[in-house]
Amino acid sequence: MKKKTQWWRLPIAILICVVFLSPLYILVSVAFRSPADLSSYWSLPSEFHIENFVSAISEGKILKSIANSAIITVGSVLILVVAGSLAAYPLARKKTRFNAGVNSFILGIMMVPPLSILVSLYSVLVDLKGINSYWGLILTLVTFELPLAIFLYTNFIKSLPKALDEAAAIDGCGPIRTFFQIILPQLMPVTASVVILTGVHCWNDYQFSLYIMQNSNLRTVPLAIASYFSQTTSNVNAAAAAALLAILPPVLAFLFLQKYFIKGMVDSAIK
Amino acid sequence: MKKNSLQNRLRQSQMNLFYIPALVLFSVFVIYPFIKGIFISTTNWNGYSQNYKSVGIKNYLRLFTDKNVRTALINTLIYGFGSTLIQNALGLALALFLNEKFRGRSVLRAIIYMPVMIAPLIMGYIMYFLFSYNRGALNDIVMLFGGEAVDWMANGPRAVMLMTLVNALQFVGISMVIYLAGLQNIPAMYYEAAALDGVKPFAQFRYITLPLLHPAVTSAVTVNLIGGLKLYDIISALTSGGPGYASHSLSTLVHRTYFGAENAGYASAIGLFTFLLIMVISSIVTRILAAKEVEVS
């Protein structure tokens, strides 16, 4: 194949960069700008005003909220991996009518918009004393991310040879031992996808956190940003600094682990 | 033989134990609240009081006459179908553009996918710096060309369209990645054979690429549609449903009715209506797409 000149790609590539990078450029530009600097956000800040980040950390309690989000994300993902892979094993291995029913039920749950059962879910959590607790938010997030985890694990376990299970059964392993000793160690690649996809969802969740974490010491990152933006209308620069700090962890994780993120996305969409 | 089948049954029942953690979570956090929600939706409960009484189906009748519900319903459909349309058309175009090898394409892919990592709520606040009336980056450009500054979010329909666009562009990377994977699954020999027969590039796209991409279309459309119909965070950050009720989606309206108007019974009815709507729309759309898939092969 001979190489054609590809000059027409350049303007499109530039347009893509402008559209997708300008919001981030504006965010960085506001975050480093002194509140006294009144020039356009498009221009570079006259000086790098690090104080915005200092006030974001001290007033906005961004670090505390990052710690809270980390606890919630790690807790949720751990439970998701265990409960998801467990439920996926019988789904992938046995074709009974009961399992088919369980499967369509789980896919149905994927479609429930959280807000549609918000009122009653909130009152259930009040009864269970799950409001303003880590476990209340963790278990709620786990429940709504679980269908995705089960879906990913089921597809993956189906691709593992059944001979593995049969050999284990002949050697006298029950299903429980087969799962933990034979199947579980094979699940690393798909576990990476589950962790990445559901982890980003949990980190970025706003709707559930808004109702469950009302105590300001338990705020997650989106909640801290929301309250910072609504309170300090005078200091938008510090709010921008807070937003910049808040998006750094997932964006950096993506830049370093791109391959896994893309693979996870494709796994979740295509059987 | 008999012993064998007994063992099999034991095995099967032991395997059902694996469902327990998932089923417990679903029962406590989805099924029970769902049933309780149906009950609450037939009362006039305000969300915290001990006193409430049954009002029958009055909340549901109110749904059909409530102007705010009608606006939110129309907006929800625009958020859902508008985002889906943009994300798939643009996602496919970007995938086709980035499917061929050229320098810098992996950087471009990363740039397009990166916004998917950002919390939609924070994306809303970032867009605030572009859309705000005073000092907004967009108005700087408008004024550079001699125009008048625009209050972008002051007009309901315009706010709805802008937020649809923001949501679509933030998540277009998902469709792009799905389509890229789909394109890479099409064997190159089809194109080689078509080229030998003198089939023009556009016809190749029409008769090879599109039909074989169908499974990718199905999954991209479903993912985008459900995401768009549930839209909440961006609206909450940019307009809180305003001006007035003009840019509410059904999701933000549930929140407003529960915590703002303290009408938990009615909020519950709107919520269940939203669930039904998403259920019906997504099953119709998947059925249509699946039927087309059979036609192709």
Coordinates of C-alpha atoms in Angstrom, one line a residue:
Chain A
M1 CA 0.0 0.0 0.0
K2 CA 1.4 3.4 -0.9
K3 CA 1.2 6.2 1.5
K4 CA -1.3 8.9 0.7
T5 CA -0.8 12.4 2.0
Q6 CA -3.0 12.9 5.0
W7 CA -3.0 16.6 5.3
W8 CA -6.8 16.7 5.8
R9 CA -6.4 14.9 9.1
L10 CA -4.6 17.9 10.6
P11 CA -7.5 20.3 10.8
I12 CA -9.8 17.6 12.2
A13 CA -7.2 16.7 14.8
I14 CA -6.8 20.3 15.8
L15 CA -10.6 20.7 16.1
I16 CA -10.8 17.6 18.4
C17 CA -8.0 19.0 20.6
V18 CA -9.7 22.4 20.9
V19 CA -13.2 20.9 21.7
F20 CA -12.0 18.4 24.2
L21 CA -9.1 20.2 25.9
S22 CA -10.4 23.8 26.2
P23 CA -12.7 23.0 29.2
L24 CA -9.6 21.6 31.0
Y25 CA -7.5 24.5 29.9
I26 CA -10.0 26.9 31.3
L27 CA -10.2 25.0 34.5
V28 CA -6.4 25.0 34.9
S29 CA -6.3 28.7 34.0
V30 CA -8.9 29.6 36.6
A31 CA -7.4 27.4 39.3
F32 CA -3.9 29.1 39.0
R33 CA -5.3 32.6 38.6
S34 CA -5.2 35.2 41.4
P35 CA -8.7 36.4 42.2
A36 CA -7.5 39.9 41.5
D37 CA -6.5 39.0 37.9
L38 CA -9.5 40.1 35.9
S39 CA -8.2 39.3 32.4
S40 CA -10.0 36.7 30.2
Y41 CA -9.8 33.1 31.3
W42 CA -8.3 32.3 27.9
S43 CA -5.2 34.3 28.7
L44 CA -2.5 32.8 30.8
P45 CA -2.6 33.8 34.5
S46 CA -0.3 36.8 35.2
E47 CA 1.2 34.8 38.1
F48 CA 0.8 31.3 39.3
H49 CA -1.4 31.8 42.4
I50 CA -0.8 28.7 44.5
E51 CA -2.9 30.1 47.4
N52 CA -6.1 28.9 45.6
F53 CA -5.0 25.4 46.3
V54 CA -4.1 26.2 49.9
S55 CA -7.6 27.6 50.5
A56 CA -9.2 24.6 48.6
I57 CA -7.4 22.3 51.0
S58 CA -8.0 24.2 54.2
E59 CA -11.6 25.7 53.6
G60 CA -12.9 23.1 51.1
K61 CA -11.5 20.2 53.1
I62 CA -10.6 18.5 49.7
L63 CA -8.0 16.2 51.2
K64 CA -10.5 14.9 53.8
S65 CA -13.1 14.3 51.0
I66 CA -10.5 12.5 48.9
A67 CA -9.8 10.2 51.9
N68 CA -13.5 9.5 52.3
S69 CA -14.0 8.8 48.6
A70 CA -11.0 6.4 48.7
I71 CA -12.4 4.5 51.7
I72 CA -15.8 4.2 49.9
T73 CA -14.4 3.3 46.6
V74 CA -12.0 0.6 48.0
G75 CA -14.7 -0.8 50.2
S76 CA -17.2 -1.0 47.5
V77 CA -14.9 -2.5 44.9
L78 CA -13.7 -5.2 47.3
I79 CA -17.3 -6.3 48.0
L80 CA -18.2 -6.1 44.4
V81 CA -15.4 -8.4 43.4
V82 CA -16.4 -11.0 45.9
A83 CA -20.2 -10.9 45.5
G84 CA -19.9 -10.4 41.8
S85 CA -17.6 -13.3 41.0
L86 CA -19.6 -15.6 43.4
A87 CA -22.9 -14.9 41.8
A88 CA -21.4 -15.2 38.3
Y89 CA -20.1 -18.7 38.8
P90 CA -23.4 -20.6 38.9
L91 CA -24.8 -18.3 36.2
A92 CA -22.0 -19.1 33.8
R93 CA -21.8 -22.8 34.5
K94 CA -25.4 -24.1 34.8
K95 CA -28.1 -23.6 32.3
T96 CA -31.2 -24.1 34.4
R97 CA -34.5 -22.2 34.2
F98 CA -33.8 -20.8 37.7
N99 CA -30.5 -19.4 36.5
A100 CA -32.0 -17.9 33.4
G101 CA -34.6 -16.2 35.6
V102 CA -31.8 -14.8 37.9
N103 CA -30.0 -13.6 34.9
S104 CA -32.8 -11.5 33.4
F105 CA -33.7 -10.2 36.9
I106 CA -30.1 -8.9 37.3
L107 CA -30.1 -7.3 33.9
G108 CA -33.4 -5.6 34.8
I109 CA -31.9 -4.1 37.9
M110 CA -29.3 -2.4 35.6
M111 CA -32.1 -0.3 34.2
V112 CA -33.5 1.0 37.5
P113 CA -32.7 4.7 37.7
P114 CA -31.4 5.3 41.3
L115 CA -33.7 8.3 41.6
S116 CA -36.8 6.3 40.9
I117 CA -36.6 4.5 44.2
L118 CA -34.9 7.3 46.0
V119 CA -37.7 8.2 48.4
S120 CA -38.1 4.7 49.8
L121 CA -34.5 3.7 49.6
Y122 CA -33.7 6.7 51.8
S123 CA -36.4 5.7 54.3
V124 CA -35.1 2.1 54.4
L125 CA -31.6 3.5 55.1
V126 CA -32.9 5.7 57.8
D127 CA -34.5 2.6 59.4
L128 CA -31.3 0.6 59.1
K129 CA -29.3 3.6 60.6
G130 CA -27.3 3.6 57.3
I131 CA -27.5 7.4 56.8
N132 CA -24.2 9.1 57.6
S133 CA -22.2 5.9 57.6
Y134 CA -19.6 4.5 55.3
W135 CA -21.3 1.1 55.1
G136 CA -24.7 2.6 54.1
L137 CA -23.2 4.3 51.1
I138 CA -20.9 1.4 50.3
L139 CA -23.6 -1.2 50.3
T140 CA -25.9 1.0 48.2
L141 CA -23.2 1.6 45.6
V142 CA -22.3 -2.1 45.6
T143 CA -25.9 -3.0 44.9
F144 CA -26.3 -0.7 41.9
E145 CA -22.9 -1.6 40.5
L146 CA -23.3 -5.4 41.1
P147 CA -25.2 -6.2 37.8
L148 CA -22.3 -4.8 35.8
A149 CA -19.8 -6.8 37.8
I150 CA -21.9 -10.0 37.5
F151 CA -22.2 -9.4 33.8
L152 CA -18.5 -9.1 33.3
Y153 CA -17.6 -12.1 35.4
T154 CA -20.3 -14.3 33.8
N155 CA -19.0 -13.6 30.3
F156 CA -15.5 -14.3 31.4
I157 CA -16.2 -17.5 33.3
K158 CA -18.1 -18.8 30.3
S159 CA -14.9 -18.6 28.3
L160 CA -13.0 -20.7 30.8
P161 CA -12.9 -24.5 29.8
K162 CA -15.5 -26.5 31.7
A163 CA -12.9 -29.3 31.9
L164 CA -11.3 -27.4 34.8
D165 CA -14.5 -27.9 36.9
E166 CA -14.9 -31.5 35.8
A167 CA -11.4 -32.4 36.7
A168 CA -11.8 -30.8 40.1
A169 CA -15.1 -32.7 40.6
I170 CA -13.4 -36.0 39.8
D171 CA -10.7 -35.3 42.3
G172 CA -13.5 -34.8 44.9
C173 CA -13.7 -31.0 45.1
G174 CA -17.1 -29.6 46.0
P175 CA -18.3 -26.5 44.1
I176 CA -17.1 -24.2 46.9
R177 CA -13.6 -25.5 46.8
T178 CA -13.6 -25.6 43.0
F179 CA -14.5 -22.0 42.9
F180 CA -12.0 -20.7 45.4
Q181 CA -9.1 -22.9 44.3
I182 CA -9.6 -23.4 40.6
I183 CA -11.8 -20.6 39.2
L184 CA -10.9 -17.6 41.4
P185 CA -7.2 -17.6 40.5
Q186 CA -8.1 -17.5 36.8
L187 CA -10.2 -14.3 37.1
M188 CA -7.4 -11.7 37.3
P189 CA -7.9 -10.1 33.8
V190 CA -11.6 -9.6 34.2
T191 CA -11.2 -8.5 37.8
A192 CA -9.0 -5.6 36.5
S193 CA -11.9 -4.5 34.3
V194 CA -14.4 -4.8 37.1
V195 CA -12.2 -2.8 39.5
I196 CA -11.6 -0.1 37.0
L197 CA -15.1 0.4 35.7
T198 CA -17.0 0.2 39.0
G199 CA -14.2 2.0 40.8
V200 CA -14.6 5.1 38.6
H201 CA -18.4 5.0 39.1
C202 CA -18.1 4.8 42.9
W203 CA -15.5 7.6 43.0
N204 CA -17.6 9.8 40.8
D205 CA -21.0 9.1 42.4
Y206 CA -23.0 12.1 43.4
Q207 CA -26.7 11.0 43.7
F208 CA -26.4 8.4 46.4
S209 CA -23.7 10.3 48.3
L210 CA -25.9 13.4 48.4
Y211 CA -28.6 11.6 50.4
I212 CA -26.5 9.3 52.5
M213 CA -23.5 11.5 53.5
Q214 CA -25.1 14.5 55.0
N215 CA -22.5 15.0 57.7
S216 CA -19.9 17.4 56.4
N217 CA -17.1 15.2 57.8
L218 CA -18.2 12.3 55.7
R219 CA -18.4 14.2 52.4
T220 CA -17.1 12.5 49.3
V221 CA -15.3 14.4 46.5
P222 CA -18.3 15.4 44.4
L223 CA -20.2 16.5 47.6
A224 CA -17.2 18.6 48.7
I225 CA -17.0 20.2 45.3
A226 CA -20.7 20.9 45.1
S227 CA -20.8 22.6 48.5
Y228 CA -17.7 24.6 47.7
F229 CA -19.2 25.9 44.5
S230 CA -22.4 26.8 46.1
Q231 CA -20.9 28.5 49.2
T232 CA -17.9 30.5 47.9
T233 CA -19.3 32.3 44.9
S234 CA -16.8 35.1 45.7
N235 CA -13.8 32.8 45.3
V236 CA -14.3 30.9 42.1
N237 CA -10.6 30.5 41.7
A238 CA -10.3 28.4 44.9
A239 CA -13.3 26.4 43.8
A240 CA -11.6 25.7 40.4
A241 CA -8.5 24.6 42.3
A242 CA -10.6 22.2 44.3
A243 CA -12.2 20.8 41.2
L244 CA -8.8 20.3 39.6
L245 CA -7.5 18.4 42.7
A246 CA -10.7 16.3 42.6
I247 CA -10.4 15.1 39.0
L248 CA -6.6 14.4 39.3
P249 CA -6.8 10.9 40.8
P250 CA -9.1 9.3 38.2
V251 CA -7.5 11.2 35.3
L252 CA -4.0 10.2 36.3
A253 CA -5.1 6.6 36.8
F254 CA -6.5 6.6 33.3
L255 CA -3.3 8.1 31.8
F256 CA -1.1 5.4 33.4
L257 CA -3.5 2.5 32.9
Q258 CA -5.1 3.5 29.6
K259 CA -5.0 0.0 28.1
Y260 CA -6.9 -1.5 31.0
F261 CA -9.6 1.2 31.0
I262 CA -10.3 0.7 27.3
K263 CA -10.3 -3.0 27.6
G264 CA -12.8 -2.8 30.5
M265 CA -15.1 -0.6 28.6
V266 CA -15.1 -2.9 25.6
D267 CA -15.7 -6.0 27.8
S268 CA -18.7 -4.4 29.4
A269 CA -20.3 -3.4 26.1
I270 CA -19.7 -6.4 23.8
K271 CA -20.3 -10.0 24.7
Chain B
M1 CA -26.8 -43.7 38.4
K2 CA -29.2 -42.7 41.1
K3 CA -26.4 -41.7 43.4
N4 CA -24.9 -39.7 40.7
S5 CA -28.1 -37.6 40.1
L6 CA -28.4 -37.1 43.9
Q7 CA -24.8 -35.8 43.9
N8 CA -25.6 -33.5 41.0
R9 CA -28.6 -32.1 42.8
L10 CA -26.5 -31.5 45.9
R11 CA -23.9 -29.8 43.7
Q12 CA -26.5 -27.6 42.1
S13 CA -28.0 -26.6 45.4
Q14 CA -24.6 -25.9 46.8
M15 CA -24.0 -23.7 43.8
N16 CA -27.1 -21.7 44.5
L17 CA -25.4 -20.6 47.8
F18 CA -23.2 -18.5 45.6
Y19 CA -26.1 -16.2 44.9
I20 CA -26.7 -15.3 48.5
P21 CA -24.6 -12.2 48.9
A22 CA -26.0 -10.7 45.7
L23 CA -29.6 -11.6 46.4
V24 CA -29.4 -10.2 49.9
L25 CA -28.1 -6.9 48.6
F26 CA -30.7 -6.7 45.8
S27 CA -33.5 -7.6 48.2
V28 CA -32.6 -5.0 50.8
F29 CA -31.6 -2.1 48.6
V30 CA -33.7 -2.6 45.5
I31 CA -36.7 -4.9 45.8
Y32 CA -37.8 -3.9 49.3
P33 CA -37.5 -0.1 48.6
F34 CA -39.2 -0.7 45.3
I35 CA -42.3 -2.3 47.0
K36 CA -42.2 0.3 49.7
G37 CA -42.0 3.0 47.1
I38 CA -45.2 1.7 45.5
F39 CA -46.9 2.0 48.9
I40 CA -45.5 5.5 49.6
S41 CA -46.6 6.7 46.2
T42 CA -50.3 6.1 47.3
T43 CA -49.9 8.3 50.4
N44 CA -49.5 12.0 51.1
W45 CA -46.4 11.4 53.2
N46 CA -44.0 14.5 53.5
G47 CA -40.8 12.5 54.0
Y48 CA -40.3 12.7 57.8
S49 CA -43.6 13.0 59.6
Q50 CA -45.3 10.0 61.5
N51 CA -48.7 11.1 60.2
Y52 CA -49.8 10.5 56.6
K53 CA -52.8 9.1 55.0
S54 CA -53.6 7.1 51.9
V55 CA -54.7 9.1 48.9
G56 CA -55.2 6.1 46.5
I57 CA -54.1 6.8 42.9
K58 CA -54.4 10.6 43.3
N59 CA -50.6 11.1 43.0
Y60 CA -50.7 9.2 39.7
L61 CA -53.6 11.2 38.3
R62 CA -51.8 14.4 39.3
L63 CA -48.8 13.2 37.1
F64 CA -50.9 13.6 33.9
T65 CA -52.0 17.1 34.6
D66 CA -48.8 18.5 36.1
K67 CA -47.2 21.0 33.7
N68 CA -43.8 20.5 35.4
V69 CA -43.9 16.8 34.9
R70 CA -44.7 17.3 31.3
T71 CA -41.7 19.7 30.8
A72 CA -39.5 17.3 32.7
L73 CA -40.7 14.3 30.6
I74 CA -40.0 16.2 27.3
N75 CA -36.6 17.3 28.6
T76 CA -35.8 13.7 29.7
L77 CA -36.6 12.5 26.2
I78 CA -34.4 15.2 24.7
Y79 CA -31.5 14.4 27.1
G80 CA -31.9 10.7 26.3
F81 CA -32.4 10.6 22.6
G82 CA -30.4 13.8 21.8
S83 CA -27.3 12.5 23.6
T84 CA -27.7 9.1 22.0
L85 CA -27.9 10.6 18.5
I86 CA -24.9 12.8 19.0
Q87 CA -22.8 10.2 20.8
N88 CA -23.4 7.6 18.1
A89 CA -23.0 9.7 15.1
L90 CA -20.0 11.5 16.4
G91 CA -18.6 8.4 18.1
L92 CA -18.8 6.5 14.8
A93 CA -17.2 9.3 12.9
L94 CA -14.4 9.6 15.4
A95 CA -13.9 5.8 15.4
L96 CA -13.6 5.8 11.6
F97 CA -11.2 8.7 11.7
L98 CA -9.0 7.1 14.4
N99 CA -9.2 3.6 13.0
E100 CA -6.5 4.2 10.4
K101 CA -2.9 4.5 11.5
F102 CA -1.4 8.0 11.6
R103 CA 0.9 9.8 14.0
G104 CA -0.7 11.1 17.1
R105 CA -3.9 8.9 16.9
S106 CA -3.4 7.3 20.3
V107 CA -2.9 10.7 21.9
L108 CA -6.2 11.8 20.2
R109 CA -8.0 8.7 21.5
A110 CA -6.8 9.4 25.0
I111 CA -7.9 13.1 24.8
I112 CA -11.4 12.1 23.7
Y113 CA -11.8 9.3 26.3
M114 CA -10.3 11.3 29.2
P115 CA -13.6 13.3 30.1
V116 CA -15.3 9.9 30.8
M117 CA -13.1 9.8 33.9
I118 CA -14.4 13.1 35.3
A119 CA -17.4 13.1 37.6
P120 CA -20.4 14.4 35.6
L121 CA -21.1 16.8 38.5
I122 CA -17.6 18.3 38.4
M123 CA -17.8 18.4 34.6
G124 CA -20.9 20.6 35.1
Y125 CA -19.0 23.0 37.3
I126 CA -16.1 23.1 34.8
M127 CA -18.6 24.1 32.1
Y128 CA -19.8 26.8 34.4
F129 CA -16.6 28.7 33.6
L130 CA -17.4 28.5 29.9
F131 CA -21.1 29.3 30.1
S132 CA -21.4 31.8 32.9
Y133 CA -22.6 35.3 31.9
N134 CA -19.9 37.2 33.6
R135 CA -16.4 36.3 32.5
G136 CA -17.6 33.1 30.9
A137 CA -15.0 31.8 28.3
L138 CA -17.7 31.4 25.7
N139 CA -18.9 35.0 26.0
D140 CA -15.3 36.2 25.7
I141 CA -15.2 34.6 22.2
V142 CA -18.6 36.1 21.3
M143 CA -17.5 39.5 22.4
L144 CA -14.2 39.2 20.5
F145 CA -16.3 38.9 17.3
G146 CA -18.3 42.0 18.3
G147 CA -21.3 40.2 19.7
E148 CA -23.3 40.8 22.8
A149 CA -22.7 38.6 25.9
V150 CA -25.3 35.9 26.2
D151 CA -26.8 34.5 29.4
W152 CA -26.5 30.9 28.1
M153 CA -28.5 29.1 30.8
A154 CA -31.3 31.8 31.1
N155 CA -33.4 30.3 28.4
G156 CA -34.9 26.8 29.2
P157 CA -34.8 25.1 25.8
R158 CA -31.3 26.4 25.1
A159 CA -30.1 25.2 28.5
V160 CA -31.5 21.8 27.8
M161 CA -29.8 21.6 24.4
L162 CA -26.4 22.8 25.8
M163 CA -26.6 20.3 28.6
T164 CA -27.4 17.5 26.2
L165 CA -24.4 18.6 24.2
V166 CA -22.1 18.6 27.3
N167 CA -23.3 15.2 28.3
A168 CA -22.9 13.8 24.8
L169 CA -19.4 15.2 24.4
Q170 CA -18.3 14.1 27.8
F171 CA -19.2 10.5 27.1
V172 CA -18.7 10.2 23.4
G173 CA -15.4 8.4 24.2
I174 CA -17.4 5.4 25.3
S175 CA -19.2 5.1 21.9
M176 CA -15.9 5.7 20.1
V177 CA -14.2 2.9 22.0
I178 CA -17.1 0.5 21.3
Y179 CA -17.1 1.3 17.6
L180 CA -13.3 1.1 17.4
A181 CA -13.5 -2.4 18.8
G182 CA -16.3 -3.2 16.4
L183 CA -14.3 -2.0 13.4
Q184 CA -11.3 -4.0 14.4
N185 CA -13.4 -7.1 14.5
I186 CA -14.3 -6.8 10.8
P187 CA -12.0 -9.1 8.8
A188 CA -9.8 -7.1 6.4
M189 CA -10.4 -9.6 3.6
Y190 CA -13.9 -8.3 3.1
Y191 CA -12.5 -5.0 2.1
E192 CA -9.8 -6.5 0.0
A193 CA -12.4 -8.6 -1.9
A194 CA -14.6 -5.6 -2.4
A195 CA -11.7 -3.5 -3.6
L196 CA -10.8 -6.2 -6.1
D197 CA -14.4 -6.0 -7.4
G198 CA -14.0 -2.2 -7.8
V199 CA -16.5 -1.3 -5.0
K200 CA -16.2 2.4 -4.1
P201 CA -15.2 3.4 -0.5
F202 CA -18.7 4.7 0.3
A203 CA -20.4 1.6 -0.9
Q204 CA -17.9 -0.5 1.2
F205 CA -18.9 1.5 4.2
R206 CA -22.6 1.1 3.4
Y207 CA -22.6 -2.6 2.6
I208 CA -19.7 -4.0 4.7
T209 CA -18.9 -1.7 7.6
L210 CA -22.4 -0.7 8.7
P211 CA -24.0 -4.1 8.7
L212 CA -21.1 -5.7 10.5
L213 CA -21.0 -3.0 13.1
H214 CA -24.6 -3.7 14.1
P215 CA -23.8 -5.4 17.4
A216 CA -21.6 -2.5 18.3
V217 CA -24.5 -0.1 17.5
T218 CA -26.8 -2.0 19.7
S219 CA -24.6 -1.9 22.7
A220 CA -23.5 1.7 22.2
V221 CA -27.1 2.9 21.7
T222 CA -28.4 1.0 24.8
V223 CA -25.6 2.3 27.0
N224 CA -26.0 5.9 25.9
L225 CA -29.8 5.9 26.0
I226 CA -30.1 4.6 29.6
G227 CA -27.3 7.1 30.6
G228 CA -29.1 10.1 29.0
L229 CA -32.5 9.2 30.3
K230 CA -31.1 9.1 33.9
L231 CA -29.3 12.5 33.5
Y232 CA -29.0 14.3 36.8
D233 CA -25.6 15.5 37.9
I234 CA -24.9 18.0 35.1
I235 CA -28.3 19.6 35.5
S236 CA -27.8 19.8 39.2
A237 CA -24.5 21.6 38.7
L238 CA -25.5 24.0 35.9
T239 CA -29.1 25.0 36.3
S240 CA -30.6 23.0 39.2
G241 CA -33.5 22.6 36.8
G242 CA -34.1 26.3 36.2
P243 CA -35.0 28.8 35.0
G244 CA -38.2 27.9 36.9
Y245 CA -38.8 24.3 36.0
A246 CA -37.7 24.7 32.4
S247 CA -34.6 22.4 32.4
H248 CA -35.6 19.7 34.9
S249 CA -35.3 16.1 34.0
L250 CA -37.5 13.6 35.7
S251 CA -34.6 12.6 38.0
T252 CA -34.0 16.2 39.2
L253 CA -37.7 16.7 39.5
V254 CA -38.0 13.7 41.9
H255 CA -35.2 15.3 44.0
R256 CA -36.9 18.7 44.0
T257 CA -40.3 17.3 44.9
Y258 CA -38.9 15.2 47.7
F259 CA -36.4 17.6 49.4
G260 CA -37.7 20.9 48.1
A261 CA -41.4 20.6 48.1
E262 CA -41.4 17.8 50.9
N263 CA -43.9 15.8 49.0
A264 CA -42.5 12.3 49.3
G265 CA -45.6 10.5 48.1
Y266 CA -45.8 12.4 44.9
A267 CA -42.0 12.2 44.4
S268 CA -42.3 8.4 44.7
A269 CA -45.0 8.4 42.0
I270 CA -42.8 10.4 39.7
G271 CA -39.9 8.1 40.4
L272 CA -41.8 4.9 39.6
F273 CA -43.1 6.6 36.5
T274 CA -39.5 7.3 35.5
F275 CA -38.5 3.7 36.0
L276 CA -41.4 2.5 33.9
L277 CA -40.6 5.0 31.1
I278 CA -36.9 3.9 31.0
M279 CA -37.8 0.2 31.1
V280 CA -40.4 0.6 28.2
I281 CA -38.2 2.8 26.0
S282 CA -35.0 0.7 26.4
S283 CA -36.8 -2.6 25.8
I284 CA -38.5 -1.2 22.7
V285 CA -35.2 0.2 21.3
T286 CA -33.3 -3.0 22.0
R287 CA -36.0 -5.1 20.4
I288 CA -35.9 -2.9 17.3
L289 CA -32.2 -3.1 17.1
A290 CA -32.1 -6.8 17.7
A291 CA -34.6 -7.4 15.0
K292 CA -32.5 -5.5 12.5
E293 CA -29.5 -7.6 13.5
V294 CA -31.3 -10.8 12.4
E295 CA -32.2 -9.2 9.1
V296 CA -28.5 -8.5 8.3
S297 CA -27.0 -11.9 8.8

